[in-house]
Short mmCIF file of C-alpha atoms in Angstrom, two decimals:
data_model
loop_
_atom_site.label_atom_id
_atom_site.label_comp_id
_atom_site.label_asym_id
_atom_site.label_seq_id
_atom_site.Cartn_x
_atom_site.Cartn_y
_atom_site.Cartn_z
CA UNK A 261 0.00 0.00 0.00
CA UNK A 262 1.25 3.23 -0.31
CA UNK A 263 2.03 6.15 2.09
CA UNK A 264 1.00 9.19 2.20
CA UNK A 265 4.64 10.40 1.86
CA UNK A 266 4.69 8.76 -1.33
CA UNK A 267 1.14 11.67 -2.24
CA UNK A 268 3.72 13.95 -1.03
CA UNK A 269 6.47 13.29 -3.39
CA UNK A 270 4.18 12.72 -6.27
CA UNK A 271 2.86 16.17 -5.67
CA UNK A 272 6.73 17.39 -5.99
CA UNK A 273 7.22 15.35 -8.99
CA UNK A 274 4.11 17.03 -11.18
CA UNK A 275 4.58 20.44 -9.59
CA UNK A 276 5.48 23.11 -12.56
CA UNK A 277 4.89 19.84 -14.96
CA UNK A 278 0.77 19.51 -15.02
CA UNK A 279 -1.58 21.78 -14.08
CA UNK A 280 -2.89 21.58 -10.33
CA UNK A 281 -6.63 21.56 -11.57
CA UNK A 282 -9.03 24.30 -10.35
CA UNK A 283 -11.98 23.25 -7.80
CA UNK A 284 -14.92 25.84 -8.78
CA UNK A 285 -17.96 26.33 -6.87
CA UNK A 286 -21.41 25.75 -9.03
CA UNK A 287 -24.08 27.78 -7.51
CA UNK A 288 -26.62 26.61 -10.34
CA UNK A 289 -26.14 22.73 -8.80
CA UNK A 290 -25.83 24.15 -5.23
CA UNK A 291 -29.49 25.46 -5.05
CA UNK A 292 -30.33 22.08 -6.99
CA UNK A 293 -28.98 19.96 -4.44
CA UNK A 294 -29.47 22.14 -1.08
CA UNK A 295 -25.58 21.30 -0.71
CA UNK A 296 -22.43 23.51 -1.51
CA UNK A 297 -21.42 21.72 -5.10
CA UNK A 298 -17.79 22.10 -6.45
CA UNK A 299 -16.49 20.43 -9.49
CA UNK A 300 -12.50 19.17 -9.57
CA UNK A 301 -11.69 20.23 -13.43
CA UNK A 302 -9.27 17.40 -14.38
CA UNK A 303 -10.76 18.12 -17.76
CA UNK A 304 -8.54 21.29 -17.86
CA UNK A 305 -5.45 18.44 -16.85
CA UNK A 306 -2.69 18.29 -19.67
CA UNK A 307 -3.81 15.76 -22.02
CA UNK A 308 -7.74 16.39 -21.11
CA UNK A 309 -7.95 13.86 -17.81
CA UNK A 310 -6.47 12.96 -14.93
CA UNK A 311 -4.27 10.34 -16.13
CA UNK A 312 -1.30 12.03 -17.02
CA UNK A 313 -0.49 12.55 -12.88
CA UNK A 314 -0.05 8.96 -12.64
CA UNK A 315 1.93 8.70 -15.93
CA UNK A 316 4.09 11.09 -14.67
CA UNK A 317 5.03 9.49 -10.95
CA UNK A 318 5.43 6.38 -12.66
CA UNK A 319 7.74 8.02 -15.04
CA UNK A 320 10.08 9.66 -12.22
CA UNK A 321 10.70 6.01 -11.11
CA UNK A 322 11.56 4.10 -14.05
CA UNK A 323 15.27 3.00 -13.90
CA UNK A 324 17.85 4.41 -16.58
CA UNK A 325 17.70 0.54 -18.27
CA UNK A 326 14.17 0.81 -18.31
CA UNK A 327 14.08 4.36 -19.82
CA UNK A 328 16.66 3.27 -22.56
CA UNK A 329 14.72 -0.21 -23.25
CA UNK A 330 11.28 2.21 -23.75
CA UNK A 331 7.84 1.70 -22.66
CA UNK A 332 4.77 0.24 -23.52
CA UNK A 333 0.83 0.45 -22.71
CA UNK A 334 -2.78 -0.54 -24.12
CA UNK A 335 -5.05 1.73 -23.49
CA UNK A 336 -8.33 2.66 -25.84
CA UNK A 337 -7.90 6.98 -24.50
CA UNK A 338 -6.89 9.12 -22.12
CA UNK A 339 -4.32 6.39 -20.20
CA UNK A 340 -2.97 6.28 -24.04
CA UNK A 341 -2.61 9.67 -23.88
CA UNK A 342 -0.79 10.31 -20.57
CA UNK A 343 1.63 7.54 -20.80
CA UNK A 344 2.24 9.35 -24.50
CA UNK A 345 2.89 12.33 -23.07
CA UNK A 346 4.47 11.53 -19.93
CA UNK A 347 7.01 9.60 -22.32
CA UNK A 348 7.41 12.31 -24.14
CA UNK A 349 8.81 14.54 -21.49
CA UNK A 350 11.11 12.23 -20.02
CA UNK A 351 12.37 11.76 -23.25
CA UNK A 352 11.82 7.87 -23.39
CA UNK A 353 10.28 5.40 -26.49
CA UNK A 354 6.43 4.80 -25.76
CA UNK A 355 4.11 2.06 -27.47
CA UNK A 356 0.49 1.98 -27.32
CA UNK A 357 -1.19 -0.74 -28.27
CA UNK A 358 -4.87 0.66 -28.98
CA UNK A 359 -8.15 -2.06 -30.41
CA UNK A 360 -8.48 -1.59 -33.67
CA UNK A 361 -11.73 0.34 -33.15
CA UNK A 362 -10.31 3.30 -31.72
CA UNK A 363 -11.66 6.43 -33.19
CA UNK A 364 -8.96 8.14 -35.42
CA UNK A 365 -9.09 11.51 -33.07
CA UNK A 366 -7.81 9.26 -30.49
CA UNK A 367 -4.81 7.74 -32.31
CA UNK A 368 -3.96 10.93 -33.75
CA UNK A 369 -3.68 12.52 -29.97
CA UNK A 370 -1.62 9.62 -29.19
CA UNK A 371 0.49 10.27 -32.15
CA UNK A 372 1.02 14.28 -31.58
CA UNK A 373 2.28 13.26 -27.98
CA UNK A 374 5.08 11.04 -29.53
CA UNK A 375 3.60 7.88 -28.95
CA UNK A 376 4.46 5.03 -31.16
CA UNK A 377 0.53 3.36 -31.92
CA UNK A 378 0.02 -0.26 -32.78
CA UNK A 379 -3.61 -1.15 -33.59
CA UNK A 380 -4.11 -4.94 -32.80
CA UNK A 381 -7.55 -6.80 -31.03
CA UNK A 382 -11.06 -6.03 -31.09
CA UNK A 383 -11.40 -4.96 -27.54
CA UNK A 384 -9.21 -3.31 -24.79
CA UNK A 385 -8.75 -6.71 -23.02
CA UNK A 386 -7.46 -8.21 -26.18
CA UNK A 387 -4.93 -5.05 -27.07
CA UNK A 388 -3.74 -5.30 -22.89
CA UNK A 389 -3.51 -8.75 -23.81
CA UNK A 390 -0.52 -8.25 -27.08
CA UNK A 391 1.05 -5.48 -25.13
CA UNK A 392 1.81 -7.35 -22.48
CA UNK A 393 3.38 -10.19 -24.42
CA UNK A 394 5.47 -7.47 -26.90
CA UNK A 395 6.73 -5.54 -23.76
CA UNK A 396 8.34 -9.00 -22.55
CA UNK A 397 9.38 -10.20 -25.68
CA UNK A 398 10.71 -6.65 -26.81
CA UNK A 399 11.80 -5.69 -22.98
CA UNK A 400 10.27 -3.07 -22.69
CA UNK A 401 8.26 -2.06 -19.30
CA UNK A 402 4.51 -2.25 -19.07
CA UNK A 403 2.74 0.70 -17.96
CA UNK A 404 -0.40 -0.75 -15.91
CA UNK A 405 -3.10 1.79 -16.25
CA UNK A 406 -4.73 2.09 -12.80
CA UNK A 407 -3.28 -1.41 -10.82
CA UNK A 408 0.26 0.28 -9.77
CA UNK A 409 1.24 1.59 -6.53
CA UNK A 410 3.25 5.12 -8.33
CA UNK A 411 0.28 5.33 -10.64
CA UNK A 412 -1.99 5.72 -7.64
CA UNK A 413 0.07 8.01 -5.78
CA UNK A 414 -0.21 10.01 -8.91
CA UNK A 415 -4.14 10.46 -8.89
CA UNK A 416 -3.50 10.91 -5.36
CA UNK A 417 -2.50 14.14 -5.31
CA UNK A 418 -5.94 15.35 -6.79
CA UNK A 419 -7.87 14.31 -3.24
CA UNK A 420 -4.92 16.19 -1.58
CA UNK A 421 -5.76 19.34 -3.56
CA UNK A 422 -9.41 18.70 -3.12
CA UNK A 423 -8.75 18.39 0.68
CA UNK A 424 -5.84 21.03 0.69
CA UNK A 425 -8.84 23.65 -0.67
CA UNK A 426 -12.06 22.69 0.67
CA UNK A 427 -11.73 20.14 2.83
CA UNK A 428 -15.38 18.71 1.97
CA UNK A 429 -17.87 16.72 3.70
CA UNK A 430 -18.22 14.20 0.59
CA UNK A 431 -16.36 13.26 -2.57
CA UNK A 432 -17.38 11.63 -5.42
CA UNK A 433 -14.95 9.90 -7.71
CA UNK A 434 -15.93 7.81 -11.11
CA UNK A 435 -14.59 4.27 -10.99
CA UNK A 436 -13.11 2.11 -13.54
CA UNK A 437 -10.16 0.31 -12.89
CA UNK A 438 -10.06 1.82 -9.42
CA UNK A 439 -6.65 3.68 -9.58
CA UNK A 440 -8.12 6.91 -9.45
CA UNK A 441 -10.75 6.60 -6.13
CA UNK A 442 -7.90 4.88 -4.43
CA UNK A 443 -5.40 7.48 -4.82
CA UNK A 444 -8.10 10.13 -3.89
CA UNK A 445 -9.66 8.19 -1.00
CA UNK A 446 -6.47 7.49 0.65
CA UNK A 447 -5.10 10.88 0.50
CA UNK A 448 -8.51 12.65 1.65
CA UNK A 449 -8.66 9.84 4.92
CA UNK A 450 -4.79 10.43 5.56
CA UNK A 451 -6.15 14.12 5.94
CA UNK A 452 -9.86 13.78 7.32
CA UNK A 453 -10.96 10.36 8.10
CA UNK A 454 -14.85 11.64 8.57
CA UNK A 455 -14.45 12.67 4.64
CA UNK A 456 -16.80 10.36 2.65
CA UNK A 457 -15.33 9.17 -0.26
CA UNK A 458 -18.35 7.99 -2.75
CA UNK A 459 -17.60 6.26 -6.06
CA UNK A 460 -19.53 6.02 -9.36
CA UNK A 461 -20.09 3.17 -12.13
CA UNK A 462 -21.79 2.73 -15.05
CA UNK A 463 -24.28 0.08 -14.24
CA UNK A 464 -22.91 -2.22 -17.17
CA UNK A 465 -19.38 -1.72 -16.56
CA UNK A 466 -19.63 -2.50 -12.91
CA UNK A 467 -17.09 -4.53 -11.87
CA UNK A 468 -16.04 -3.30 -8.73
CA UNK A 469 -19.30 -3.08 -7.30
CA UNK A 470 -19.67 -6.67 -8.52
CA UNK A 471 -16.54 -7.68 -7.02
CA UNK A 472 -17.28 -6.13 -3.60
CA UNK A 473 -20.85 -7.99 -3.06
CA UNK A 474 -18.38 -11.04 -4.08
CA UNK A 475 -15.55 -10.84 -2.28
CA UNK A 476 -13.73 -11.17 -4.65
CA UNK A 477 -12.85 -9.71 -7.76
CA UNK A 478 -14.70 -10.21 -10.93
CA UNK A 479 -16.02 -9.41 -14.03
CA UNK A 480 -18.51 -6.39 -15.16
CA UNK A 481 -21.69 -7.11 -16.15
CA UNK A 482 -21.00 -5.77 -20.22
CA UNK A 483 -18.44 -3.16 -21.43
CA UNK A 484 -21.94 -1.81 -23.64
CA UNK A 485 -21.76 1.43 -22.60
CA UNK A 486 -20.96 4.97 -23.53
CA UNK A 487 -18.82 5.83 -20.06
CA UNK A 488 -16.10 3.63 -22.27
CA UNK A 489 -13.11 5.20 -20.31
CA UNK A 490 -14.33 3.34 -17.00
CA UNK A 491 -15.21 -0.30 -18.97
CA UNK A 492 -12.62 -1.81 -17.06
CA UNK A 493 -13.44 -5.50 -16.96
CA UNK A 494 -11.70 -6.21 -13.30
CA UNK A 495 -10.74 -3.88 -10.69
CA UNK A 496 -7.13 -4.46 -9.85
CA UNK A 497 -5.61 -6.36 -6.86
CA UNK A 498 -4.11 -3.41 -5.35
CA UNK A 499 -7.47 -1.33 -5.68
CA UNK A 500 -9.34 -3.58 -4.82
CA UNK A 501 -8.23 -4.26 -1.36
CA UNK A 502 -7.85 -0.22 -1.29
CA UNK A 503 -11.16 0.59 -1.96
CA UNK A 504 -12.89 -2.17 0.60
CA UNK A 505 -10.41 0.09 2.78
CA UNK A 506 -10.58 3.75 2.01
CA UNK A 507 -13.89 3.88 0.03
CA UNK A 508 -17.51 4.17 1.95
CA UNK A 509 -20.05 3.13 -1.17
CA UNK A 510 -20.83 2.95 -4.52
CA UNK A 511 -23.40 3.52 -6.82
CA UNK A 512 -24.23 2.82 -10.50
CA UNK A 513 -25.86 5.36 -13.06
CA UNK A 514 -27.40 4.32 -16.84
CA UNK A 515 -26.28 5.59 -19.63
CA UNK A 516 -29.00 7.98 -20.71
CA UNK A 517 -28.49 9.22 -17.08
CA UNK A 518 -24.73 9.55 -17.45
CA UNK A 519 -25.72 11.63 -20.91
CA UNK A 520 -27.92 14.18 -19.34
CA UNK A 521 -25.52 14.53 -16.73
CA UNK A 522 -23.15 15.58 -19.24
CA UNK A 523 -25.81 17.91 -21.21
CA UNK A 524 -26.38 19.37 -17.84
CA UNK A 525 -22.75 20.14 -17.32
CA UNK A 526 -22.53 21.83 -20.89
CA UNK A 527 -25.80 23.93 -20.30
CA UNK A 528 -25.04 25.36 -17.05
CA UNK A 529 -21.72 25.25 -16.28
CA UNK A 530 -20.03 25.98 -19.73
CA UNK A 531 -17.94 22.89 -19.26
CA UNK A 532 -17.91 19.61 -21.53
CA UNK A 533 -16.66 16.39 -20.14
CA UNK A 534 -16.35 13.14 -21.99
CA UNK A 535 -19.20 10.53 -20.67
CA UNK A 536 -17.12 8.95 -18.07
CA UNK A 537 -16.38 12.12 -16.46
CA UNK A 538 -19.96 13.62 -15.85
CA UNK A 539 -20.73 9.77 -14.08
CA UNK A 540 -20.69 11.88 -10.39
CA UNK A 541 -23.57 14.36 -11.26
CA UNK A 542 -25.30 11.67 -12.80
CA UNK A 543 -25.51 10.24 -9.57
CA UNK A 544 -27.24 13.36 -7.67
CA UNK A 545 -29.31 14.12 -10.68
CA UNK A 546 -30.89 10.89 -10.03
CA UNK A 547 -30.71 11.23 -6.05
CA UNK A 548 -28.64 8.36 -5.98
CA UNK A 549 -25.83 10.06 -3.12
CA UNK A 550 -27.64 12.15 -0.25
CA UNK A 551 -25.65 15.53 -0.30
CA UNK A 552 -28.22 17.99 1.12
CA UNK A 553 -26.44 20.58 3.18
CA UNK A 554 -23.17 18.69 2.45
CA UNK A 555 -20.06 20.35 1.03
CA UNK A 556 -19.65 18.45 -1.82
CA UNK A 557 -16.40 18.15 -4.03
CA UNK A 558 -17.08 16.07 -7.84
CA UNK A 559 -13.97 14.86 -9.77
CA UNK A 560 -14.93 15.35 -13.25
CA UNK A 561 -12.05 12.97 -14.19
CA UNK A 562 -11.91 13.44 -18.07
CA UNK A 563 -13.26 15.68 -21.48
CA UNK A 564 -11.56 13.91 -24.54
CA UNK A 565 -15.19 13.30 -25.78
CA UNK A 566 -16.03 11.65 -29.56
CA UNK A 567 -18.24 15.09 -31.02
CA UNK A 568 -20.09 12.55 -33.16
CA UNK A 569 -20.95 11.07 -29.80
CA UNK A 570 -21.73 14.37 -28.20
CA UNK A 571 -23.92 15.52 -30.84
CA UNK A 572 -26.26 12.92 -30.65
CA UNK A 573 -26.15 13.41 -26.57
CA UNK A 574 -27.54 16.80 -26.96
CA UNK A 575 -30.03 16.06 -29.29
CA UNK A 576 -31.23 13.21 -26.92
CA UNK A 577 -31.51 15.56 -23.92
CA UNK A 578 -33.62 17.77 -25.80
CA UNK A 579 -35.81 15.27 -26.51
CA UNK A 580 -35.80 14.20 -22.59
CA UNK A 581 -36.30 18.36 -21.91
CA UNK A 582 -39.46 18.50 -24.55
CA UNK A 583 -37.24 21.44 -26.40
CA UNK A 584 -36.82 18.78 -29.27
CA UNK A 585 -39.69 17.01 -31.58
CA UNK A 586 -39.69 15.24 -34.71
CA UNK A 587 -42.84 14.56 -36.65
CA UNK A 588 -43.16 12.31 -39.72
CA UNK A 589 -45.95 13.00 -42.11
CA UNK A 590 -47.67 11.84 -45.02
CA UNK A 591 -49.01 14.49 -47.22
CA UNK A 592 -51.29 14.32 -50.52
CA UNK A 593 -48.48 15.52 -52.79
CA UNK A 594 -50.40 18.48 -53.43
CA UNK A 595 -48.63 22.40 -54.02
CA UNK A 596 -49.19 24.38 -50.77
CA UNK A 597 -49.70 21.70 -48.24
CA UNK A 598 -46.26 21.86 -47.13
CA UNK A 599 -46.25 25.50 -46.13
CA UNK A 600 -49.41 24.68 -44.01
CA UNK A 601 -47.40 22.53 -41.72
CA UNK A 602 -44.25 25.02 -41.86
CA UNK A 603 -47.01 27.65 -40.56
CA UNK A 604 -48.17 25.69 -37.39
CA UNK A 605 -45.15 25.25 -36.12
CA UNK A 606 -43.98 28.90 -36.92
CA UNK A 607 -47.18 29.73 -35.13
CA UNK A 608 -45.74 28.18 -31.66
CA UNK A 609 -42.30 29.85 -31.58
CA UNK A 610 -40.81 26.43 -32.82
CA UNK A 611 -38.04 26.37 -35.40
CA UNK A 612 -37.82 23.68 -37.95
CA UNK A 613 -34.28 22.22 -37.17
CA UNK A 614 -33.97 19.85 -40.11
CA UNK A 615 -36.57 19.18 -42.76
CA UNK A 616 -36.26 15.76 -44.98
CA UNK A 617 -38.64 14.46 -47.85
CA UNK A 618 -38.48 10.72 -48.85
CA UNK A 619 -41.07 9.49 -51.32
CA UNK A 620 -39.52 6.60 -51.95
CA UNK A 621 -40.28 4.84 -48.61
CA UNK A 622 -42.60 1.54 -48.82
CA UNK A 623 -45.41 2.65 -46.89
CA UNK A 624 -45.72 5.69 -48.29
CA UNK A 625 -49.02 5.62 -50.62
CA UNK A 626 -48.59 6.66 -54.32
CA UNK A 627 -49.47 10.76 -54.49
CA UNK A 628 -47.92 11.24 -51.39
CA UNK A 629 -44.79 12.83 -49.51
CA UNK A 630 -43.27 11.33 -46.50
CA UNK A 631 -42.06 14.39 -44.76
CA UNK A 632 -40.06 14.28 -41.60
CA UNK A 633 -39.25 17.34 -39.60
CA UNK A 634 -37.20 18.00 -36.30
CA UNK A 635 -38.57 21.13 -34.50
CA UNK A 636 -36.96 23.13 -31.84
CA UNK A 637 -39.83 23.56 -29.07
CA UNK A 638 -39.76 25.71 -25.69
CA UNK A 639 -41.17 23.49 -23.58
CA UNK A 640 -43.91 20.59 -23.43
CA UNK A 641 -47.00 23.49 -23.32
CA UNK A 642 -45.45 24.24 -26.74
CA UNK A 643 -45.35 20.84 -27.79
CA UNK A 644 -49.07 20.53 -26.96
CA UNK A 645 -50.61 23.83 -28.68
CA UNK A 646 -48.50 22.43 -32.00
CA UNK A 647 -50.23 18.88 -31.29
CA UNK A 648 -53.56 20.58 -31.72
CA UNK A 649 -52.94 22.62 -34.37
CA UNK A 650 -51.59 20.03 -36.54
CA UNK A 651 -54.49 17.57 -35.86
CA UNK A 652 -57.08 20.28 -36.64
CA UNK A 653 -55.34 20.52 -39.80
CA UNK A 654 -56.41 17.01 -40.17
CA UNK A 655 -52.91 15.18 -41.79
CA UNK A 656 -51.69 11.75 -40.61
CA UNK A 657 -48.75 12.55 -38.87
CA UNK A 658 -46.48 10.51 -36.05
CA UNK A 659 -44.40 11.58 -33.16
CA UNK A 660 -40.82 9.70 -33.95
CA UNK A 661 -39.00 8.44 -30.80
#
């Protein structure tokens, strides 16, 4: 286990090398909550998370041999990235093994840092999985992504900083692997031991939680879910035993409920995290943590966020808001119908986001359009007064899910 001496000297080793993130209040989620909300921006971290801290720590420790013989790491994101850049700064070879799915904005970040990408496996298990086997065949050191001693005195050093400025009454830390709520539970207890340290999953990547009502550690339910940078199969044996120690529960949050959390997060607080990162206010939105008159620190952990990914997230919270509708109609293929239905909704304050004609779909009867529009509604009254305007006009229409 480590010491908190060892949070101490990994603070030394980042100092004037990362950023030591900003904790900033949110008054909008404060008055939500009844509780004194502050968000830990490791999205403003070098490399976009939290994980270049423990890339770092672990860095300062290699041995000249292993510096010369180089590195080597499988990672799907932001570990990817920190061991990339980590390497890059003390000047030693890094390899990445990354699935062959990963999304080319990820490879290319890799890339910019210095690191040396291999593409190999289908999933992260089966890229950890090659790595391993080239680092000893190639001797080259494997840099374990959460399941190493310096790596968690690394993401230590953010619960120091949490506790160093606010001292709160609760934390809550996203889980994967585990390195991260280990390092940050163990430094907050070293410094308060009535701090509550609270983690999140994703309910399908929820292997610690799974492992915990075991005893033992084992597998997540499914890695089928969009928090992908905390679908970590099994918890490590060093965090494992760490957080039965340190940690006082855990929760689980859905996906669509990890996604609003994030919408949420862009709306109000001008601040986009990748879906692994928003997994903590996911949690209150959905009153699974009791913080009311708590002070309340949240680790958003990570922001390197697929846009393609984010786009549809925002559209999807509209649609959960009732600011976002999409009708489908079939209309006698008459001149002047069209501008009917572009009038009702103009009549509402609604704004016609996209508009698509497709004759040519089977159902459609001959002399007709198939019309599909996505309007841009106020709010549910809205939604309603546009409901009854369109079905006095008297067309067949459908409300698309």
């Amino acid at each position: 286990m480590i010491t908190f001496d060892d949070v101490k000297n990994a603070e030394k080793i980042i100092d004037g090398r990362l950023h030591r993130t900003p904790l900033v209040h949110s008054k909008t989620f404060s008055d939500m909550f009844n509780a004194d909300v502050y968000f830990k921006m490791e999205i403003f971290q070098k490399t976009g998370s939290f994980k270049s801290r423990g890339a770092f720590v672990k860095f300062a420790y290699l041995t000249e041999e292993e510096k010369k013989n180089g590195v080597i790491t499988a990672s799907a994101g932001n570990h990817a990235q920190g061991v990339a850049f980590a390497a890059n700064a003390y000047n030693v070879r890094a390899t990445i093994v990354m699935p062959e799915f990963t999304t080319p904005a990820k490879i290319n970040a890799v890339e910019s840092y210095g690191g040396h990408v291999i593409l190999k496996g289908s999933s992260y298990d089966e890229a950890h999985d090659y790595a391993v086997n080239l680092g000893v065949e190639k001797g080259m050191t494997f840099i374990e992504a959460y399941n190493d001693e310096k790596v968690i005195s690394g993401q230590a050093t953010i619960g120091k900083e949490i506790m160093d400025d606010l001292n709160p009454d609760v934390i809550i830390v996203p889980i994967g692997g585990g390195g991260l709520i280990s390092g940050i539970s163990f430094a907050a207890k070293s410094m308060n031991p009535n701090v509550r340290v609270i983690g999140v999953e994703s309910e399908k990547a929820d292997s610690m939680v799974k492992s915990l009502k075991e005893g033992r550690i084992v597998s997540y339910t499914s890695n089928d879910t969009i928090a992908d940078g905390i679908a970590v199969k099994y918890p490590g044996n060093i965090t494992f035993e760490m957080v039965k120690k340190y940690v006082d529960n855990i929760v689980t949050v859905n996906d669509e409920d990890i996604a609003y959390a994030l919408f949420k997060l862009l709306e109000r607080e001008k601040v986009l995290t990748e879906p692994s990162g928003a997994v903590g206010l996911a949690a209150l939105l959905e009153n699974k943590i009791d913080v009311k008159n708590k002070k309340v620190a949240i680790v958003l952990s990570g922001g390197n966020i697929n846009f393609l990914l984010l786009s549809n997230i925002i559209y999807r919270a509209l649609e959960r808001e009732d600011k976002l509708i999409r009708l489908e109609f079939k209309l006698p293929d008459h001149p002047g119908i069209m501008i009917k239905i572009v009038n009702a909704i103009s009549s509402v304050g609604a704004n016609i986001y996209h508009a698509e004609v497709d004759n040519l779909k089977k159902n459609t009867p001959i002399g007709y359009q198939n019309l599909l529009f996505t309007v841009n509604i106020v709010d549910k009254k809205r939604i309603n007064e546009l409901l009854e305007k369109l079905n006095k006009l008297g067309f067949e229409y459908n409300i698309v899910n």
